[in-house]
PDB file of C-alpha atoms in Angstrom:
ATOM      1  CA  UNK A   8       0.028  -0.140   0.060  1.00  0.00           C
ATOM      2  CA  UNK A   9       2.816   2.437   0.757  1.00  0.00           C
ATOM      3  CA  UNK A  10       4.393   1.580  -2.708  1.00  0.00           C
ATOM      4  CA  UNK A  11       1.195   2.241  -4.381  1.00  0.00           C
ATOM      5  CA  UNK A  12       0.726   5.548  -2.328  1.00  0.00           C
ATOM      6  CA  UNK A  13       4.220   6.453  -2.862  1.00  0.00           C
ATOM      7  CA  UNK A  14       3.791   5.789  -6.851  1.00  0.00           C
ATOM      8  CA  UNK A  15       0.637   7.713  -6.890  1.00  0.00           C
ATOM      9  CA  UNK A  16       2.123  10.671  -5.120  1.00  0.00           C
ATOM     10  CA  UNK A  17       5.357  10.562  -7.055  1.00  0.00           C
ATOM     11  CA  UNK A  18       3.474  11.183 -10.464  1.00  0.00           C
ATOM     12  CA  UNK A  19       2.171  14.653  -9.690  1.00  0.00           C
ATOM     13  CA  UNK A  20       5.467  15.383  -8.079  1.00  0.00           C
ATOM     14  CA  UNK A  21       7.299  14.317 -11.205  1.00  0.00           C
ATOM     15  CA  UNK A  22       4.778  16.629 -13.325  1.00  0.00           C
ATOM     16  CA  UNK A  23       5.610  19.498 -11.016  1.00  0.00           C
ATOM     17  CA  UNK A  24       9.393  18.890 -11.540  1.00  0.00           C
ATOM     18  CA  UNK A  25       8.789  18.960 -15.369  1.00  0.00           C
ATOM     19  CA  UNK A  26       7.052  22.232 -15.236  1.00  0.00           C
ATOM     20  CA  UNK A  27       9.577  23.872 -13.264  1.00  0.00           C
ATOM     21  CA  UNK A  28      12.217  22.614 -15.726  1.00  0.00           C
ATOM     22  CA  UNK A  29      10.554  24.009 -18.620  1.00  0.00           C
ATOM     23  CA  UNK A  30       9.937  27.322 -16.995  1.00  0.00           C
ATOM     24  CA  UNK A  31      13.732  27.459 -16.242  1.00  0.00           C
ATOM     25  CA  UNK A  32      14.547  26.757 -19.896  1.00  0.00           C
ATOM     26  CA  UNK A  33      12.258  29.255 -21.027  1.00  0.00           C
ATOM     27  CA  UNK A  34      13.597  31.896 -18.811  1.00  0.00           C
ATOM     28  CA  UNK A  35      17.075  31.123 -19.832  1.00  0.00           C
ATOM     29  CA  UNK A  36      16.233  31.141 -23.403  1.00  0.00           C
ATOM     30  CA  UNK A  37      14.851  34.539 -22.932  1.00  0.00           C
ATOM     31  CA  UNK A  38      18.000  35.781 -21.513  1.00  0.00           C
ATOM     32  CA  UNK A  39      20.107  34.450 -24.180  1.00  0.00           C
ATOM     33  CA  UNK A  40      18.045  35.887 -27.156  1.00  0.00           C
ATOM     34  CA  UNK A  41      18.108  39.703 -25.630  1.00  0.00           C
ATOM     35  CA  UNK A  42      18.686  42.235 -28.372  1.00  0.00           C
ATOM     36  CA  UNK A  43      22.478  43.063 -28.800  1.00  0.00           C
ATOM     37  CA  UNK A  44      23.472  46.864 -28.868  1.00  0.00           C
ATOM     38  CA  UNK A  45      23.160  48.456 -32.365  1.00  0.00           C
ATOM     39  CA  UNK A  46      26.524  48.851 -34.399  1.00  0.00           C
ATOM     40  CA  UNK A  47      27.211  51.206 -37.439  1.00  0.00           C
ATOM     41  CA  UNK A  48      30.422  50.931 -39.304  1.00  0.00           C
ATOM     42  CA  UNK A  49      31.207  54.533 -40.199  1.00  0.00           C
ATOM     43  CA  UNK A  50      34.016  54.850 -42.950  1.00  0.00           C
ATOM     44  CA  UNK A  51      35.940  58.170 -43.741  1.00  0.00           C
ATOM     45  CA  UNK A  52      37.956  59.094 -46.791  1.00  0.00           C
ATOM     46  CA  UNK A  53      39.941  62.127 -47.498  1.00  0.00           C
ATOM     47  CA  UNK A  54      41.568  63.787 -50.730  1.00  0.00           C
ATOM     48  CA  UNK A  55      43.473  66.931 -51.337  1.00  0.00           C
ATOM     49  CA  UNK A  56      43.508  69.210 -54.485  1.00  0.00           C
ATOM     50  CA  UNK A  57      45.661  70.340 -56.099  1.00  0.00           C
ATOM     51  CA  UNK A  58      48.597  68.272 -54.886  1.00  0.00           C
ATOM     52  CA  UNK A  59      51.341  69.522 -55.204  1.00  0.00           C
ATOM     53  CA  UNK A  60      50.158  73.157 -54.342  1.00  0.00           C
ATOM     54  CA  UNK A  61      52.207  76.370 -54.259  1.00  0.00           C
ATOM     55  CA  UNK A  62      52.517  78.240 -50.836  1.00  0.00           C
ATOM     56  CA  UNK A  63      49.764  81.162 -51.112  1.00  0.00           C
ATOM     57  CA  UNK A  64      47.508  78.862 -53.283  1.00  0.00           C
ATOM     58  CA  UNK A  65      44.226  77.709 -52.133  1.00  0.00           C
ATOM     59  CA  UNK A  66      44.344  73.715 -51.196  1.00  0.00           C
ATOM     60  CA  UNK A  67      41.042  72.010 -50.894  1.00  0.00           C
ATOM     61  CA  UNK A  68      40.378  69.014 -48.542  1.00  0.00           C
ATOM     62  CA  UNK A  69      37.399  66.752 -49.613  1.00  0.00           C
ATOM     63  CA  UNK A  70      36.185  64.441 -46.913  1.00  0.00           C
ATOM     64  CA  UNK A  71      33.638  61.662 -47.358  1.00  0.00           C
ATOM     65  CA  UNK A  72      31.731  59.875 -44.678  1.00  0.00           C
ATOM     66  CA  UNK A  73      29.528  56.766 -45.235  1.00  0.00           C
ATOM     67  CA  UNK A  74      27.793  54.152 -42.752  1.00  0.00           C
ATOM     68  CA  UNK A  75      28.497  50.602 -43.865  1.00  0.00           C
ATOM     69  CA  UNK A  76      25.901  49.324 -41.410  1.00  0.00           C
ATOM     70  CA  UNK A  77      24.296  47.320 -40.221  1.00  0.00           C
ATOM     71  CA  UNK A  78      22.427  49.861 -38.209  1.00  0.00           C
ATOM     72  CA  UNK A  79      21.673  53.586 -38.854  1.00  0.00           C
ATOM     73  CA  UNK A  80      24.080  55.910 -37.359  1.00  0.00           C
ATOM     74  CA  UNK A  81      23.297  58.875 -35.143  1.00  0.00           C
ATOM     75  CA  UNK A  82      25.326  61.858 -34.090  1.00  0.00           C
ATOM     76  CA  UNK A  83      27.819  61.531 -36.426  1.00  0.00           C
ATOM     77  CA  UNK A  84      30.581  64.198 -36.380  1.00  0.00           C
ATOM     78  CA  UNK A  85      33.651  64.878 -38.209  1.00  0.00           C
ATOM     79  CA  UNK A  86      36.679  66.494 -36.355  1.00  0.00           C
ATOM     80  CA  UNK A  87      39.890  67.876 -38.367  1.00  0.00           C
ATOM     81  CA  UNK A  88      43.015  69.256 -36.467  1.00  0.00           C
ATOM     82  CA  UNK A  89      44.557  71.531 -39.352  1.00  0.00           C
ATOM     83  CA  UNK A  90      48.258  71.694 -39.772  1.00  0.00           C
ATOM     84  CA  UNK A  91      49.994  74.738 -38.266  1.00  0.00           C
ATOM     85  CA  UNK A  92      51.511  75.890 -41.498  1.00  0.00           C
ATOM     86  CA  UNK A  93      47.960  76.816 -42.994  1.00  0.00           C
ATOM     87  CA  UNK A  94      45.613  79.485 -42.867  1.00  0.00           C
ATOM     88  CA  UNK A  95      41.844  78.516 -42.850  1.00  0.00           C
ATOM     89  CA  UNK A  96      39.732  79.997 -45.602  1.00  0.00           C
ATOM     90  CA  UNK A  97      36.276  77.933 -45.154  1.00  0.00           C
ATOM     91  CA  UNK A  98      34.833  74.633 -43.610  1.00  0.00           C
ATOM     92  CA  UNK A  99      31.428  73.604 -44.510  1.00  0.00           C
ATOM     93  CA  UNK A 100      29.459  70.362 -44.019  1.00  0.00           C
ATOM     94  CA  UNK A 101      25.890  69.124 -44.622  1.00  0.00           C
ATOM     95  CA  UNK A 102      24.531  71.285 -41.955  1.00  0.00           C
ATOM     96  CA  UNK A 103      26.469  74.426 -43.224  1.00  0.00           C
ATOM     97  CA  UNK A 104      29.475  76.167 -41.662  1.00  0.00           C
ATOM     98  CA  UNK A 105      31.649  73.926 -39.211  1.00  0.00           C
ATOM     99  CA  UNK A 106      32.562  74.960 -35.890  1.00  0.00           C
ATOM    100  CA  UNK A 107      36.156  76.392 -35.627  1.00  0.00           C
ATOM    101  CA  UNK A 108      38.240  76.557 -32.380  1.00  0.00           C
ATOM    102  CA  UNK A 109      41.782  77.499 -33.009  1.00  0.00           C
ATOM    103  CA  UNK A 110      43.169  74.943 -35.431  1.00  0.00           C
ATOM    104  CA  UNK A 111      40.244  72.292 -34.683  1.00  0.00           C
ATOM    105  CA  UNK A 112      37.467  71.850 -36.881  1.00  0.00           C
ATOM    106  CA  UNK A 113      34.091  70.172 -35.854  1.00  0.00           C
ATOM    107  CA  UNK A 114      31.494  69.358 -38.481  1.00  0.00           C
ATOM    108  CA  UNK A 115      28.252  67.685 -37.461  1.00  0.00           C
ATOM    109  CA  UNK A 116      26.998  65.474 -39.885  1.00  0.00           C
ATOM    110  CA  UNK A 117      23.920  64.002 -37.948  1.00  0.00           C
ATOM    111  CA  UNK A 118      22.309  60.943 -39.036  1.00  0.00           C
ATOM    112  CA  UNK A 119      23.479  58.519 -41.863  1.00  0.00           C
ATOM    113  CA  UNK A 120      21.576  55.469 -42.842  1.00  0.00           C
ATOM    114  CA  UNK A 121      23.433  52.273 -44.220  1.00  0.00           C
ATOM    115  CA  UNK A 122      24.918  52.480 -47.706  1.00  0.00           C
ATOM    116  CA  UNK A 123      23.175  50.446 -50.316  1.00  0.00           C
ATOM    117  CA  UNK A 124      20.001  49.991 -52.600  1.00  0.00           C
ATOM    118  CA  UNK A 125      18.101  48.359 -49.713  1.00  0.00           C
ATOM    119  CA  UNK A 126      18.871  50.816 -47.088  1.00  0.00           C
ATOM    120  CA  UNK A 127      18.627  54.373 -48.895  1.00  0.00           C
ATOM    121  CA  UNK A 128      21.754  55.792 -47.341  1.00  0.00           C
ATOM    122  CA  UNK A 129      24.209  58.268 -48.866  1.00  0.00           C
ATOM    123  CA  UNK A 130      27.699  59.543 -48.330  1.00  0.00           C
ATOM    124  CA  UNK A 131      28.137  62.903 -46.716  1.00  0.00           C
ATOM    125  CA  UNK A 132      30.746  65.369 -47.591  1.00  0.00           C
ATOM    126  CA  UNK A 133      32.724  67.951 -45.623  1.00  0.00           C
ATOM    127  CA  UNK A 134      34.904  70.417 -47.677  1.00  0.00           C
ATOM    128  CA  UNK A 135      37.706  72.523 -45.952  1.00  0.00           C
ATOM    129  CA  UNK A 136      39.776  75.223 -47.900  1.00  0.00           C
ATOM    130  CA  UNK A 137      43.114  76.297 -46.522  1.00  0.00           C
ATOM    131  CA  UNK A 138      46.128  78.293 -47.774  1.00  0.00           C
ATOM    132  CA  UNK A 139      49.547  76.996 -47.093  1.00  0.00           C
ATOM    133  CA  UNK A 140      52.053  79.630 -45.595  1.00  0.00           C
ATOM    134  CA  UNK A 141      55.300  77.956 -46.669  1.00  0.00           C
ATOM    135  CA  UNK A 142      56.852  75.135 -48.813  1.00  0.00           C
ATOM    136  CA  UNK A 143      57.397  71.680 -47.513  1.00  0.00           C
ATOM    137  CA  UNK A 144      55.164  68.801 -46.732  1.00  0.00           C
ATOM    138  CA  UNK A 145      51.935  68.882 -44.635  1.00  0.00           C
ATOM    139  CA  UNK A 146      49.885  65.972 -43.343  1.00  0.00           C
ATOM    140  CA  UNK A 147      46.079  66.721 -42.282  1.00  0.00           C
ATOM    141  CA  UNK A 148      43.902  64.084 -40.618  1.00  0.00           C
ATOM    142  CA  UNK A 149      40.183  63.633 -40.138  1.00  0.00           C
ATOM    143  CA  UNK A 150      38.304  61.589 -37.649  1.00  0.00           C
ATOM    144  CA  UNK A 151      34.616  60.413 -37.620  1.00  0.00           C
ATOM    145  CA  UNK A 152      32.515  59.353 -34.635  1.00  0.00           C
ATOM    146  CA  UNK A 153      29.079  58.479 -33.964  1.00  0.00           C
ATOM    147  CA  UNK A 154      26.619  57.497 -31.116  1.00  0.00           C
ATOM    148  CA  UNK A 155      26.632  53.845 -31.887  1.00  0.00           C
ATOM    149  CA  UNK A 156      29.472  51.191 -31.274  1.00  0.00           C
ATOM    150  CA  UNK A 157      31.655  50.816 -34.365  1.00  0.00           C
ATOM    151  CA  UNK A 158      32.772  47.511 -35.075  1.00  0.00           C
ATOM    152  CA  UNK A 159      35.685  48.453 -37.409  1.00  0.00           C
ATOM    153  CA  UNK A 160      37.154  51.543 -35.626  1.00  0.00           C
ATOM    154  CA  UNK A 161      40.378  50.957 -37.977  1.00  0.00           C
ATOM    155  CA  UNK A 162      38.484  53.115 -40.946  1.00  0.00           C
ATOM    156  CA  UNK A 163      37.382  56.012 -38.657  1.00  0.00           C
ATOM    157  CA  UNK A 164      40.596  58.111 -39.706  1.00  0.00           C
ATOM    158  CA  UNK A 165      41.847  59.298 -42.788  1.00  0.00           C
ATOM    159  CA  UNK A 166      44.993  61.296 -43.739  1.00  0.00           C
ATOM    160  CA  UNK A 167      45.974  63.429 -46.721  1.00  0.00           C
ATOM    161  CA  UNK A 168      49.748  64.368 -47.417  1.00  0.00           C
ATOM    162  CA  UNK A 169      50.367  67.250 -49.569  1.00  0.00           C
ATOM    163  CA  UNK A 170      53.542  68.678 -51.026  1.00  0.00           C
ATOM    164  CA  UNK A 171      53.694  72.399 -50.922  1.00  0.00           C
ATOM    165  CA  UNK A 172      55.991  74.004 -53.378  1.00  0.00           C
ATOM    166  CA  UNK A 173      57.814  77.643 -53.110  1.00  0.00           C
ATOM    167  CA  UNK A 174      55.380  80.543 -53.452  1.00  0.00           C
ATOM    168  CA  UNK A 175      55.068  81.740 -57.137  1.00  0.00           C
ATOM    169  CA  UNK A 176      56.440  85.216 -58.119  1.00  0.00           C
ATOM    170  CA  UNK A 177      56.418  87.559 -61.130  1.00  0.00           C
ATOM    171  CA  UNK A 178      59.380  89.663 -61.612  1.00  0.00           C
ATOM    172  CA  UNK A 179      60.070  89.254 -58.054  1.00  0.00           C
ATOM    173  CA  UNK A 180      56.552  90.022 -56.878  1.00  0.00           C
ATOM    174  CA  UNK A 181      54.727  87.278 -54.745  1.00  0.00           C
ATOM    175  CA  UNK A 182      51.714  85.937 -56.958  1.00  0.00           C
ATOM    176  CA  UNK A 183      48.181  86.469 -55.715  1.00  0.00           C
ATOM    177  CA  UNK A 184      46.918  84.096 -58.563  1.00  0.00           C
ATOM    178  CA  UNK A 185      48.889  81.182 -59.799  1.00  0.00           C
ATOM    179  CA  UNK A 186      48.313  78.328 -62.289  1.00  0.00           C
ATOM    180  CA  UNK A 187      49.586  74.704 -62.426  1.00  0.00           C
ATOM    181  CA  UNK A 188      51.385  72.587 -64.805  1.00  0.00           C
ATOM    182  CA  UNK A 189      48.307  71.736 -66.540  1.00  0.00           C
ATOM    183  CA  UNK A 190      46.171  74.039 -68.766  1.00  0.00           C
ATOM    184  CA  UNK A 191      44.851  76.598 -66.817  1.00  0.00           C
ATOM    185  CA  UNK A 192      42.175  79.527 -67.114  1.00  0.00           C
ATOM    186  CA  UNK A 193      43.204  82.313 -64.782  1.00  0.00           C
ATOM    187  CA  UNK A 194      40.818  85.144 -64.152  1.00  0.00           C
ATOM    188  CA  UNK A 195      41.908  88.106 -62.472  1.00  0.00           C
ATOM    189  CA  UNK A 196      39.781  90.361 -59.804  1.00  0.00           C
ATOM    190  CA  UNK A 197      38.691  93.804 -59.822  1.00  0.00           C
ATOM    191  CA  UNK A 198      41.731  94.678 -57.753  1.00  0.00           C
ATOM    192  CA  UNK A 199      45.399  94.658 -58.563  1.00  0.00           C
ATOM    193  CA  UNK A 200      46.555  91.202 -59.242  1.00  0.00           C
ATOM    194  CA  UNK A 201      49.898  89.347 -59.626  1.00  0.00           C
ATOM    195  CA  UNK A 202      49.192  86.504 -62.171  1.00  0.00           C
ATOM    196  CA  UNK A 203      51.590  83.597 -62.891  1.00  0.00           C
ATOM    197  CA  UNK A 204      51.185  80.840 -65.290  1.00  0.00           C
ATOM    198  CA  UNK A 205      53.268  77.663 -65.467  1.00  0.00           C
ATOM    199  CA  UNK A 206      53.452  74.487 -67.677  1.00  0.00           C
ATOM    200  CA  UNK A 207      50.211  74.378 -69.774  1.00  0.00           C
ATOM    201  CA  UNK A 208      48.681  76.304 -72.523  1.00  0.00           C
ATOM    202  CA  UNK A 209      46.932  78.764 -70.313  1.00  0.00           C
ATOM    203  CA  UNK A 210      44.246  81.412 -70.814  1.00  0.00           C
ATOM    204  CA  UNK A 211      44.567  84.539 -68.737  1.00  0.00           C
ATOM    205  CA  UNK A 212      42.250  87.420 -68.312  1.00  0.00           C
ATOM    206  CA  UNK A 213      42.905  90.384 -66.253  1.00  0.00           C
ATOM    207  CA  UNK A 214      40.204  92.638 -64.936  1.00  0.00           C
ATOM    208  CA  UNK A 215      40.205  96.252 -63.783  1.00  0.00           C
ATOM    209  CA  UNK A 216      43.238  96.639 -61.350  1.00  0.00           C
ATOM    210  CA  UNK A 217      46.733  97.579 -62.434  1.00  0.00           C
ATOM    211  CA  UNK A 218      48.176  93.924 -62.943  1.00  0.00           C
ATOM    212  CA  UNK A 219      51.309  92.104 -63.301  1.00  0.00           C
ATOM    213  CA  UNK A 220      51.211  89.099 -65.432  1.00  0.00           C
ATOM    214  CA  UNK A 221      53.967  86.525 -66.118  1.00  0.00           C
ATOM    215  CA  UNK A 222      52.866  83.861 -68.795  1.00  0.00           C
ATOM    216  CA  UNK A 223      54.487  80.280 -68.469  1.00  0.00           C
ATOM    217  CA  UNK A 224      56.325  77.964 -70.971  1.00  0.00           C
ATOM    218  CA  UNK A 225      53.258  77.066 -72.852  1.00  0.00           C
ATOM    219  CA  UNK A 226      51.478  78.795 -75.643  1.00  0.00           C
ATOM    220  CA  UNK A 227      49.396  81.123 -73.531  1.00  0.00           C
ATOM    221  CA  UNK A 228      46.776  83.757 -74.161  1.00  0.00           C
ATOM    222  CA  UNK A 229      47.081  86.876 -72.196  1.00  0.00           C
ATOM    223  CA  UNK A 230      44.426  89.636 -72.167  1.00  0.00           C
ATOM    224  CA  UNK A 231      45.495  92.649 -70.131  1.00  0.00           C
ATOM    225  CA  UNK A 232      42.807  94.539 -68.128  1.00  0.00           C
ATOM    226  CA  UNK A 233      41.407  98.035 -68.273  1.00  0.00           C
ATOM    227  CA  UNK A 234      44.058  99.566 -66.284  1.00  0.00           C
ATOM    228  CA  UNK A 235      47.782 100.092 -66.916  1.00  0.00           C
ATOM    229  CA  UNK A 236      48.933  96.435 -66.834  1.00  0.00           C
ATOM    230  CA  UNK A 237      52.385  94.878 -67.421  1.00  0.00           C
ATOM    231  CA  UNK A 238      52.401  91.639 -69.163  1.00  0.00           C
ATOM    232  CA  UNK A 239      55.563  89.423 -69.941  1.00  0.00           C
ATOM    233  CA  UNK A 240      55.487  86.494 -72.186  1.00  0.00           C
ATOM    234  CA  UNK A 241      56.865  83.056 -71.530  1.00  0.00           C
ATOM    235  CA  UNK A 242      58.875  80.347 -73.390  1.00  0.00           C
ATOM    236  CA  UNK A 243      56.028  79.460 -75.575  1.00  0.00           C
ATOM    237  CA  UNK A 244      54.251  81.118 -78.429  1.00  0.00           C
ATOM    238  CA  UNK A 245      51.964  83.654 -76.679  1.00  0.00           C
ATOM    239  CA  UNK A 246      49.450  86.095 -77.657  1.00  0.00           C
ATOM    240  CA  UNK A 247      49.757  89.186 -75.265  1.00  0.00           C
ATOM    241  CA  UNK A 248      46.854  91.763 -75.881  1.00  0.00           C
ATOM    242  CA  UNK A 249      46.425  94.906 -74.364  1.00  0.00           C
ATOM    243  CA  UNK A 250      43.317  96.487 -73.696  1.00  0.00           C
ATOM    244  CA  UNK A 251      42.220  99.747 -71.771  1.00  0.00           C
ATOM    245  CA  UNK A 252      45.163 101.452 -70.208  1.00  0.00           C
ATOM    246  CA  UNK A 253      48.745 102.184 -71.238  1.00  0.00           C
ATOM    247  CA  UNK A 254      49.877  98.693 -71.101  1.00  0.00           C
ATOM    248  CA  UNK A 255      53.620  96.962 -71.269  1.00  0.00           C
ATOM    249  CA  UNK A 256      53.516  93.974 -73.424  1.00  0.00           C
ATOM    250  CA  UNK A 257      56.925  92.217 -73.716  1.00  0.00           C
ATOM    251  CA  UNK A 258      57.616  88.921 -75.582  1.00  0.00           C
ATOM    252  CA  UNK A 259      60.117  86.269 -74.538  1.00  0.00           C
ATOM    253  CA  UNK A 260      61.825  83.217 -76.154  1.00  0.00           C
ATOM    254  CA  UNK A 261      59.031  82.271 -78.499  1.00  0.00           C
ATOM    255  CA  UNK A 262      57.280  83.597 -81.596  1.00  0.00           C
ATOM    256  CA  UNK A 263      54.970  85.982 -79.965  1.00  0.00           C
ATOM    257  CA  UNK A 264      52.130  88.040 -81.270  1.00  0.00           C
ATOM    258  CA  UNK A 265      51.752  91.474 -79.360  1.00  0.00           C
ATOM    259  CA  UNK A 266      48.671  93.668 -79.861  1.00  0.00           C
ATOM    260  CA  UNK A 267      48.024  97.033 -78.452  1.00  0.00           C
ATOM    261  CA  UNK A 268      44.843  98.068 -77.128  1.00  0.00           C
ATOM    262  CA  UNK A 269      42.993 101.545 -76.666  1.00  0.00           C
ATOM    263  CA  UNK A 270      45.680 103.064 -74.577  1.00  0.00           C
ATOM    264  CA  UNK A 271      49.269 104.235 -75.534  1.00  0.00           C
ATOM    265  CA  UNK A 272      51.236 100.868 -74.992  1.00  0.00           C
ATOM    266  CA  UNK A 273      54.712  99.772 -75.248  1.00  0.00           C
ATOM    267  CA  UNK A 274      55.294  96.614 -77.352  1.00  0.00           C
ATOM    268  CA  UNK A 275      58.536  94.943 -76.835  1.00  0.00           C
ATOM    269  CA  UNK A 276      59.529  91.819 -78.852  1.00  0.00           C
ATOM    270  CA  UNK A 277      61.645  88.916 -77.034  1.00  0.00           C
ATOM    271  CA  UNK A 278      64.191  86.862 -78.551  1.00  0.00           C
ATOM    272  CA  UNK A 279      61.744  85.021 -80.646  1.00  0.00           C
ATOM    273  CA  UNK A 280      60.418  86.051 -84.042  1.00  0.00           C
ATOM    274  CA  UNK A 281      57.643  88.363 -82.677  1.00  0.00           C
ATOM    275  CA  UNK A 282      54.722  90.226 -84.477  1.00  0.00           C
ATOM    276  CA  UNK A 283      53.846  93.381 -82.991  1.00  0.00           C
ATOM    277  CA  UNK A 284      50.459  95.247 -83.978  1.00  0.00           C
ATOM    278  CA  UNK A 285      49.693  98.696 -82.540  1.00  0.00           C
ATOM    279  CA  UNK A 286      46.062  99.703 -81.345  1.00  0.00           C
ATOM    280  CA  UNK A 287      44.208 102.778 -81.368  1.00  0.00           C
ATOM    281  CA  UNK A 288      46.420 104.663 -78.935  1.00  0.00           C
ATOM    282  CA  UNK A 289      49.940 105.902 -79.428  1.00  0.00           C
ATOM    283  CA  UNK A 290      52.159 102.833 -79.234  1.00  0.00           C
ATOM    284  CA  UNK A 291      55.708 102.184 -79.112  1.00  0.00           C
ATOM    285  CA  UNK A 292      57.135  99.072 -80.796  1.00  0.00           C
ATOM    286  CA  UNK A 293      60.519  97.773 -80.311  1.00  0.00           C
ATOM    287  CA  UNK A 294      62.252  94.508 -81.039  1.00  0.00           C
ATOM    288  CA  UNK A 295      59.510  93.117 -83.303  1.00  0.00           C
ATOM    289  CA  UNK A 296      60.546  91.266 -86.586  1.00  0.00           C
ATOM    290  CA  UNK A 297      57.146  92.236 -88.000  1.00  0.00           C
ATOM    291  CA  UNK A 298      55.198  95.233 -86.774  1.00  0.00           C
ATOM    292  CA  UNK A 299      52.845  98.082 -87.602  1.00  0.00           C
ATOM    293  CA  UNK A 300      51.480 100.768 -85.702  1.00  0.00           C
TER     294      UNK A 300
END
């Protein structure tokens, strides 16, 4: 009788123990499947242009930021500590002007969706413009951070290294506008400019100020401005044109064409076979193989 009582009493006990075990397993399973914190893999890239650049010429840093996922990113911010040998011109991001404190630039980017067709994300851009003061090599690093944990922090930093050449001069005067080794279009300002071209076939147009212009080694076109300008040809076959003021147009080693404008111009041929054409003003022609007033 005791064994039957014991067996009868044992079955409910076993059922109760099984229910407790299922409850425990369910509880542990709930703990194990708890949602993990969201992560967002932010990536930053940086480029510089032009490189090399001349001291006194504008240098532009283009910074791109994107979210590689898997979760959307919030509170995204780009910080950039400028090199000591540059002057800041401007710094803009998706939200407008960036905050500047000394040489530190902080650009809020905000929220970024993951990149990809299924997520709708797109890169964000920060643009920083500086002017190097002296020649040498400068390096500039930008860093991106967000509110979420980043599973790959190694791509949160990007550096651009730029070679800065000696400042350009024209007849010993520091240039305010300078070209590159490629084909350039150099346009003056309403004020007095010092414009220097280099290797390409350039188009140079002066404006209202009293300008000093030095063409480069390519075949350049130079149009003087409305004031009294001084224009010096380079080694190529240049076309030097006076305009409003009493201009000085001087050829160089190439076979140049010098044409006076409305003012009383001085046209001076160089060592090449030069053609000088006077304009409506009282022009002076010298050193020209072919010329007429």
